[in-house]
Amino acid sequence: MSEVLEGRTATGRGVRVRFSADGIEEITDAPSAPDLLLIPGLVDIQLNGYGGLDVNDSSRPASELPDLVRALWGHGVTTVYPTIISADDATTTTLVKRAAAARASDPDVAYGVPGLHLEGPYISSAEGARGAHDPAVIRDPDADEFDRWQAAADGAIAIMTLAPERKGAIEFTRHLTRPSTGCGVVPSVGHSLATAADVHAFAAAGGRLSTHLGNGLPAQIDRHHNPIWPQLTEDTLTAGLIADGHHLPADTFAALVRAKGPGRCVLTSDAAALAGCAPGDYTTAVGGAVTVAADGSLRLQGTPYLAGSGASLLDCLRWATGPGGLPLETAVTMATTTPADLLGLHDRGRLEVGTRADLVQLTSTPDGAVGDLATVVVNGRLIARSNS
């Protein structure tokens, strides 16, 4: 049975969208559509948790991932790549098995989680570059180990963040993308002190993404010889940018987008389990002692280092389109179409007939900024609608 939703696209066009479980069936002009923003469901390719739910804590209940998927609907995120950070072999195996089991048993998870993102453990162990990752588990790439994880995940690992300067990293990158291995994984450079030669070799070997470009680095680096510039010049690398207002200052964010080009940038939240939680001191499976600051940032207790983000992808969209920020259409594309295309989800992340009906309707503030969530549709199913 078809349903209808009206609103204005990111370009301001009034539309009437008819949809069902089969997808978007018709889009027609609706000049009198309500003054509500109507966009595709958001696609977050890097998220460790939200609202106390944590995909990196193996001691949590088995319902953690299904609960997280449904919680994210309330923030306009209809597709997510849960991100498992550096851990020992046994812990990573347990976590990917749990995710695979949730995808196999829960249709909402199977749809909302097309794949997993492994952030480490094959990253830099240098202070600053490793961020909140445990130095005791960081190590060189191991293709056999990864293949065991992929088997345990039932083939769900879709993104692998690594440091190209580690021993064997370039060959490992080829392994991730080689058709004969059946991997088909998106290799991403992150938490790295790679030289320009390392970055270019990584891109030539099949690298396709930069994990939170501009972060995962020491506070002080060489002004010319650092990993940022070569990643900006490599057109094969799409830049993931954490637009939470803390990981990147506004000018830095704008400069990275201009240098890379909006079409090669994606917004990501990098939200951690404490995102959305009240200010205070907490102990977490990732990072240990973490403080949720009054400004919403998450920091390793007693240090200036960030411990993931306290923002949802919808929060990031709001910040990125704030005063002096990106045009709404550009930012929406960076949070929907571009990440979907990067991961081969060409039937998501767009308002087009024939695509999946993942829709988000939002109010606008008096000054025209992105407001509150009004309606969420996931795969043709109306999930939430406000009474306003």
Coordinates of C-alpha atoms in Angstrom, one line a residue:
M1 CA 0.0 0.0 0.0
S2 CA 1.4 3.4 -1.0
E3 CA 1.7 6.4 1.2
V4 CA 2.6 10.0 0.5
L5 CA 4.9 12.6 2.0
E6 CA 5.3 16.2 1.0
G7 CA 8.0 18.8 1.6
R8 CA 10.7 20.8 0.0
T9 CA 14.0 19.3 -1.2
A10 CA 17.4 20.7 -0.4
T11 CA 17.1 22.8 -3.5
G12 CA 13.8 24.3 -2.3
R13 CA 11.6 22.4 -4.8
G14 CA 8.2 21.5 -3.4
V15 CA 7.5 17.8 -4.0
R16 CA 5.0 15.1 -3.3
V17 CA 6.6 11.7 -2.9
R18 CA 4.5 8.5 -3.2
F19 CA 6.3 5.5 -1.7
S20 CA 5.8 1.9 -0.5
A21 CA 7.9 -1.0 0.6
D22 CA 8.8 -1.4 -3.0
G23 CA 10.5 2.0 -3.0
I24 CA 9.8 5.5 -4.3
E25 CA 7.1 5.2 -6.8
E26 CA 6.4 8.7 -7.9
I27 CA 7.7 12.3 -7.3
T28 CA 5.6 15.2 -8.5
D29 CA 5.8 18.9 -8.1
A30 CA 3.9 20.3 -5.1
P31 CA 4.2 24.1 -5.0
S32 CA 2.0 24.2 -2.0
A33 CA 4.0 21.6 0.0
P34 CA 4.5 22.4 3.6
D35 CA 7.6 24.3 4.6
L36 CA 9.4 21.1 5.8
L37 CA 12.7 19.9 4.5
L38 CA 12.4 16.5 2.8
I39 CA 15.6 14.6 2.2
P40 CA 16.9 11.0 1.8
G41 CA 17.7 9.1 5.0
L42 CA 21.2 9.9 6.3
V43 CA 24.0 7.4 5.7
D44 CA 26.7 7.3 8.4
I45 CA 29.8 5.3 7.5
Q46 CA 31.5 5.7 10.9
L47 CA 29.8 5.3 14.2
N48 CA 30.8 3.5 17.3
G49 CA 27.6 3.9 19.3
Y50 CA 25.1 6.4 20.5
G51 CA 23.0 7.2 23.6
G52 CA 24.9 4.7 25.8
L53 CA 24.7 1.9 23.2
D54 CA 28.1 0.6 22.2
V55 CA 29.1 -1.8 19.4
N56 CA 32.6 -2.2 20.9
D57 CA 31.6 -3.6 24.3
S58 CA 31.4 -7.4 24.0
S59 CA 29.9 -7.6 27.6
R60 CA 26.7 -5.7 26.5
P61 CA 23.5 -7.6 25.7
A62 CA 23.0 -9.1 22.2
S63 CA 20.3 -6.5 21.5
E64 CA 22.8 -3.7 21.5
L65 CA 23.1 -3.4 17.7
P66 CA 19.3 -3.7 17.0
D67 CA 18.6 -1.1 19.7
L68 CA 21.2 1.2 18.2
V69 CA 19.8 0.9 14.7
R70 CA 16.3 1.9 16.0
A71 CA 17.7 4.6 18.1
L72 CA 19.4 6.2 15.1
W73 CA 16.1 6.4 13.3
G74 CA 15.2 9.1 15.8
H75 CA 18.1 11.1 14.4
G76 CA 17.3 10.6 10.8
V77 CA 20.0 8.0 10.2
T78 CA 18.6 5.1 8.1
T79 CA 21.8 3.4 7.0
V80 CA 24.9 3.0 9.3
Y81 CA 28.2 1.2 9.2
P82 CA 28.9 0.3 12.9
T83 CA 32.6 0.9 13.5
I84 CA 34.7 -1.6 15.6
I85 CA 38.0 -0.1 16.7
S86 CA 41.3 -1.7 17.4
A87 CA 41.1 -4.8 19.6
D88 CA 42.7 -8.2 20.0
D89 CA 41.8 -11.0 17.7
A90 CA 39.4 -12.7 20.1
T91 CA 37.5 -9.5 20.9
T92 CA 37.2 -8.4 17.2
T93 CA 36.0 -11.9 16.3
T94 CA 33.3 -11.8 19.0
L95 CA 32.1 -8.4 18.0
V96 CA 31.8 -9.1 14.3
K97 CA 30.1 -12.4 15.0
R98 CA 27.5 -10.6 17.2
A99 CA 26.9 -8.1 14.4
A100 CA 26.5 -10.9 11.9
A101 CA 24.1 -12.7 14.1
A102 CA 22.0 -9.5 14.5
R103 CA 21.9 -9.0 10.8
A104 CA 20.8 -12.6 10.2
S105 CA 18.1 -12.5 12.8
D106 CA 16.6 -9.0 12.6
P107 CA 15.3 -7.6 9.3
D108 CA 15.7 -4.0 10.5
V109 CA 19.4 -4.6 11.2
A110 CA 19.9 -6.5 7.9
Y111 CA 18.6 -3.5 6.1
G112 CA 20.0 -0.7 8.2
V113 CA 23.5 -2.2 8.5
P114 CA 24.7 -3.1 5.0
G115 CA 28.2 -3.6 6.4
L116 CA 30.7 -3.0 9.1
H117 CA 33.7 -0.7 9.4
L118 CA 36.9 -1.9 11.1
E119 CA 38.9 1.1 12.4
G120 CA 42.2 -0.6 13.2
P121 CA 44.0 -2.4 14.6
Y122 CA 46.4 -1.9 11.7
I123 CA 47.0 1.8 12.4
S124 CA 49.8 4.0 13.8
S125 CA 50.9 3.4 17.4
A126 CA 52.4 6.9 17.7
E127 CA 51.0 9.1 20.4
G128 CA 48.4 11.5 18.9
A129 CA 48.0 9.5 15.7
R130 CA 46.5 6.5 17.4
G131 CA 43.9 8.7 19.2
A132 CA 42.0 6.7 21.8
H133 CA 43.0 3.3 20.4
D134 CA 44.8 0.9 22.8
P135 CA 48.5 0.8 21.9
A136 CA 48.7 -2.7 23.3
V137 CA 46.6 -4.1 20.4
I138 CA 47.9 -2.1 17.5
R139 CA 49.9 -4.2 15.0
D140 CA 50.9 -4.7 11.4
P141 CA 48.3 -5.9 8.9
D142 CA 47.6 -9.6 8.7
A143 CA 45.6 -10.8 5.8
D144 CA 44.9 -14.2 7.3
E145 CA 43.6 -12.6 10.5
F146 CA 41.4 -10.3 8.5
D147 CA 40.0 -13.2 6.4
R148 CA 39.1 -15.0 9.6
W149 CA 37.2 -11.8 10.8
Q150 CA 35.5 -11.5 7.4
A151 CA 34.4 -15.1 7.6
A152 CA 33.1 -14.6 11.2
A153 CA 31.2 -11.5 10.0
D154 CA 29.6 -13.5 7.1
G155 CA 31.3 -11.2 4.7
A156 CA 29.9 -8.0 6.2
I157 CA 33.1 -6.0 6.7
A158 CA 32.9 -3.3 4.1
I159 CA 35.4 -0.6 5.3
M160 CA 38.9 -1.1 6.7
T161 CA 40.8 1.8 8.2
L162 CA 44.6 1.3 8.3
A163 CA 47.9 3.2 8.3
P164 CA 49.7 2.7 4.9
E165 CA 53.1 3.1 6.5
R166 CA 52.8 -0.1 8.5
K167 CA 54.8 -3.1 7.3
G168 CA 52.8 -5.0 4.6
A169 CA 50.1 -2.4 4.4
I170 CA 50.2 -1.8 0.7
E171 CA 50.0 -5.5 -0.2
F172 CA 47.2 -5.9 2.4
T173 CA 45.4 -3.0 0.7
R174 CA 45.6 -5.0 -2.6
H175 CA 44.3 -8.0 -0.7
L176 CA 41.2 -6.1 0.5
T177 CA 40.3 -5.1 -3.1
R178 CA 41.4 -8.2 -5.0
P179 CA 38.5 -10.0 -6.7
S180 CA 40.1 -13.4 -6.2
T181 CA 39.9 -13.0 -2.4
G182 CA 36.2 -12.1 -2.5
C183 CA 36.8 -9.2 -0.1
G184 CA 35.5 -6.1 -2.0
V185 CA 36.3 -4.0 1.0
V186 CA 36.8 -0.2 0.9
P187 CA 40.4 0.5 2.2
S188 CA 40.6 3.8 4.1
V189 CA 43.7 5.6 5.4
G190 CA 43.4 6.9 8.9
H191 CA 45.2 7.2 12.3
S192 CA 48.4 7.4 10.2
L193 CA 51.6 9.3 9.9
A194 CA 52.1 8.1 6.3
T195 CA 54.5 9.9 4.0
A196 CA 53.3 11.3 0.7
A197 CA 54.9 8.2 -1.0
D198 CA 52.9 5.9 1.4
V199 CA 49.6 7.7 0.6
H200 CA 50.2 7.6 -3.2
A201 CA 51.1 3.9 -3.0
F202 CA 48.0 3.2 -0.9
A203 CA 45.8 5.0 -3.4
A204 CA 47.4 3.1 -6.3
A205 CA 46.8 -0.2 -4.5
G206 CA 43.1 0.4 -4.3
G207 CA 42.7 2.9 -1.4
R208 CA 39.4 4.8 -1.7
L209 CA 38.7 6.7 1.5
S210 CA 40.3 8.9 4.1
T211 CA 39.0 8.2 7.6
H212 CA 38.2 11.5 9.4
L213 CA 40.7 13.6 7.4
G214 CA 42.4 16.2 9.6
N215 CA 42.1 14.1 12.7
G216 CA 43.8 11.1 14.1
L217 CA 47.1 13.1 14.1
P218 CA 49.4 14.6 16.7
A219 CA 48.6 18.2 17.6
Q220 CA 51.9 19.3 15.9
I221 CA 53.0 18.1 12.5
D222 CA 55.3 19.3 9.8
R223 CA 53.6 22.1 7.9
H224 CA 54.5 20.6 4.5
H225 CA 55.4 16.9 5.0
N226 CA 52.4 15.4 6.6
P227 CA 49.6 13.0 5.6
I228 CA 47.0 15.6 4.9
W229 CA 48.2 17.2 1.7
P230 CA 48.8 14.0 -0.3
Q231 CA 45.3 12.7 0.7
L232 CA 43.8 16.0 -0.6
T233 CA 45.6 15.5 -4.0
E234 CA 44.5 11.9 -4.5
D235 CA 41.3 12.0 -6.5
T236 CA 40.7 8.3 -5.8
L237 CA 40.3 9.1 -2.0
T238 CA 37.0 10.3 -0.7
A239 CA 37.5 12.4 2.4
G240 CA 35.5 11.6 5.5
L241 CA 35.0 14.7 7.6
I242 CA 33.7 14.8 11.2
A243 CA 31.4 17.9 11.2
D244 CA 30.7 18.1 14.9
G245 CA 32.2 21.5 15.5
H246 CA 35.0 20.0 17.7
H247 CA 37.1 17.8 15.5
L248 CA 37.5 20.4 12.8
P249 CA 37.3 24.2 13.2
A250 CA 34.9 25.8 10.8
D251 CA 37.7 27.3 8.6
T252 CA 39.6 24.0 8.5
F253 CA 36.4 22.2 7.5
A254 CA 35.7 24.7 4.8
A255 CA 39.2 24.6 3.4
L256 CA 39.3 20.8 3.3
V257 CA 36.0 20.7 1.4
R258 CA 37.1 23.3 -1.1
A259 CA 40.5 21.6 -1.6
K260 CA 39.0 18.1 -2.0
G261 CA 35.9 19.2 -3.8
P262 CA 32.4 18.6 -2.3
G263 CA 31.8 15.6 -4.6
R264 CA 34.7 13.8 -2.9
C265 CA 33.7 14.5 0.7
V266 CA 31.3 12.7 3.0
L267 CA 30.0 13.9 6.4
T268 CA 30.4 11.4 9.2
S269 CA 29.6 11.6 12.9
D270 CA 32.3 9.3 14.4
A271 CA 29.7 9.2 17.3
A272 CA 30.8 7.2 20.3
A273 CA 28.6 5.4 22.8
L274 CA 28.5 8.5 25.0
A275 CA 27.1 10.7 22.3
G276 CA 23.8 12.1 23.4
C277 CA 24.6 11.5 27.1
A278 CA 24.5 14.0 29.9
P279 CA 27.8 15.9 30.8
G280 CA 30.0 14.1 33.3
D281 CA 32.7 11.5 33.7
Y282 CA 32.2 8.0 32.4
T283 CA 34.1 4.7 32.0
T284 CA 33.8 3.1 28.6
A285 CA 35.0 0.0 26.8
V286 CA 36.7 2.3 24.3
G287 CA 38.9 5.0 25.7
G288 CA 38.4 4.1 29.4
A289 CA 37.8 7.2 31.4
V290 CA 36.0 9.7 29.2
T291 CA 34.4 13.1 30.0
V292 CA 31.3 14.4 28.3
A293 CA 31.9 18.1 28.3
A294 CA 29.2 20.8 28.6
D295 CA 29.8 21.6 25.0
G296 CA 28.9 18.1 23.9
S297 CA 32.5 17.0 23.1
L298 CA 34.0 13.7 24.3
R299 CA 37.5 13.8 25.7
L300 CA 39.9 11.3 27.3
Q301 CA 39.6 12.3 30.9
G302 CA 42.3 14.9 31.9
T303 CA 43.6 15.3 28.4
P304 CA 42.8 17.5 25.4
Y305 CA 42.4 14.4 23.2
L306 CA 39.0 13.7 21.7
A307 CA 37.4 10.3 22.3
G308 CA 35.1 10.1 19.3
S309 CA 32.2 12.5 18.7
G310 CA 29.2 13.4 20.8
A311 CA 27.1 14.3 17.8
S312 CA 24.7 12.5 15.5
L313 CA 25.0 12.8 11.8
L314 CA 22.0 15.0 11.9
D315 CA 23.8 17.3 14.3
C316 CA 26.7 17.3 11.9
L317 CA 24.4 18.3 9.0
R318 CA 23.1 21.2 11.1
W319 CA 26.6 22.4 12.0
A320 CA 28.0 22.1 8.5
T321 CA 25.1 24.2 7.1
G322 CA 25.3 26.8 9.9
P323 CA 26.2 30.5 9.4
G324 CA 28.8 30.8 6.7
G325 CA 28.7 27.0 6.1
L326 CA 28.0 24.8 3.2
P327 CA 24.9 25.2 0.9
L328 CA 22.2 22.9 2.2
E329 CA 22.1 20.8 -1.0
T330 CA 25.9 20.2 -0.9
A331 CA 25.8 19.1 2.8
V332 CA 22.8 16.8 2.2
T333 CA 24.6 15.1 -0.7
M334 CA 27.7 14.6 1.5
A335 CA 25.5 12.9 4.1
T336 CA 23.4 10.8 1.8
T337 CA 24.2 10.3 -1.9
T338 CA 28.0 10.4 -1.8
P339 CA 28.5 7.8 1.1
A340 CA 25.8 5.6 -0.4
D341 CA 27.6 5.6 -3.8
L342 CA 31.0 5.0 -2.2
L343 CA 29.7 1.8 -0.7
G344 CA 27.8 0.7 -3.8
L345 CA 24.3 1.5 -2.4
H346 CA 23.1 3.2 -5.6
D347 CA 19.4 2.6 -4.6
R348 CA 19.8 4.7 -1.4
G349 CA 20.7 8.2 -0.5
R350 CA 18.7 10.0 -3.2
L351 CA 15.2 11.2 -3.9
E352 CA 14.6 9.3 -7.2
V353 CA 11.8 7.1 -8.5
G354 CA 12.9 3.4 -8.1
T355 CA 15.2 4.0 -5.2
R356 CA 14.6 2.7 -1.6
A357 CA 12.1 4.8 0.3
D358 CA 14.4 6.1 3.1
L359 CA 13.0 9.6 3.8
V360 CA 13.5 12.2 6.5
Q361 CA 11.3 15.2 7.0
L362 CA 12.6 18.1 9.1
T363 CA 11.3 21.4 10.3
S364 CA 13.2 24.7 9.7
T365 CA 14.2 27.3 12.2
P366 CA 13.1 30.9 11.8
D367 CA 16.5 31.7 10.2
G368 CA 16.1 28.8 7.7
A369 CA 18.5 26.4 9.4
V370 CA 17.8 22.6 9.8
G371 CA 15.4 22.1 12.6
D372 CA 13.8 19.1 14.3
L373 CA 12.9 15.7 13.0
A374 CA 9.2 15.5 11.9
T375 CA 9.0 12.2 10.0
V376 CA 11.2 9.2 9.3
V377 CA 10.5 6.5 6.7
V378 CA 12.8 3.5 6.6
N379 CA 12.6 1.2 3.6
G380 CA 9.0 2.3 2.8
R381 CA 7.9 2.0 6.4
L382 CA 6.7 5.0 8.3
I383 CA 8.6 4.9 11.6
A384 CA 7.8 8.2 13.3
R385 CA 5.7 11.3 12.7
S386 CA 5.4 14.3 15.0
N387 CA 2.1 15.6 16.0
S388 CA 3.1 19.2 15.1

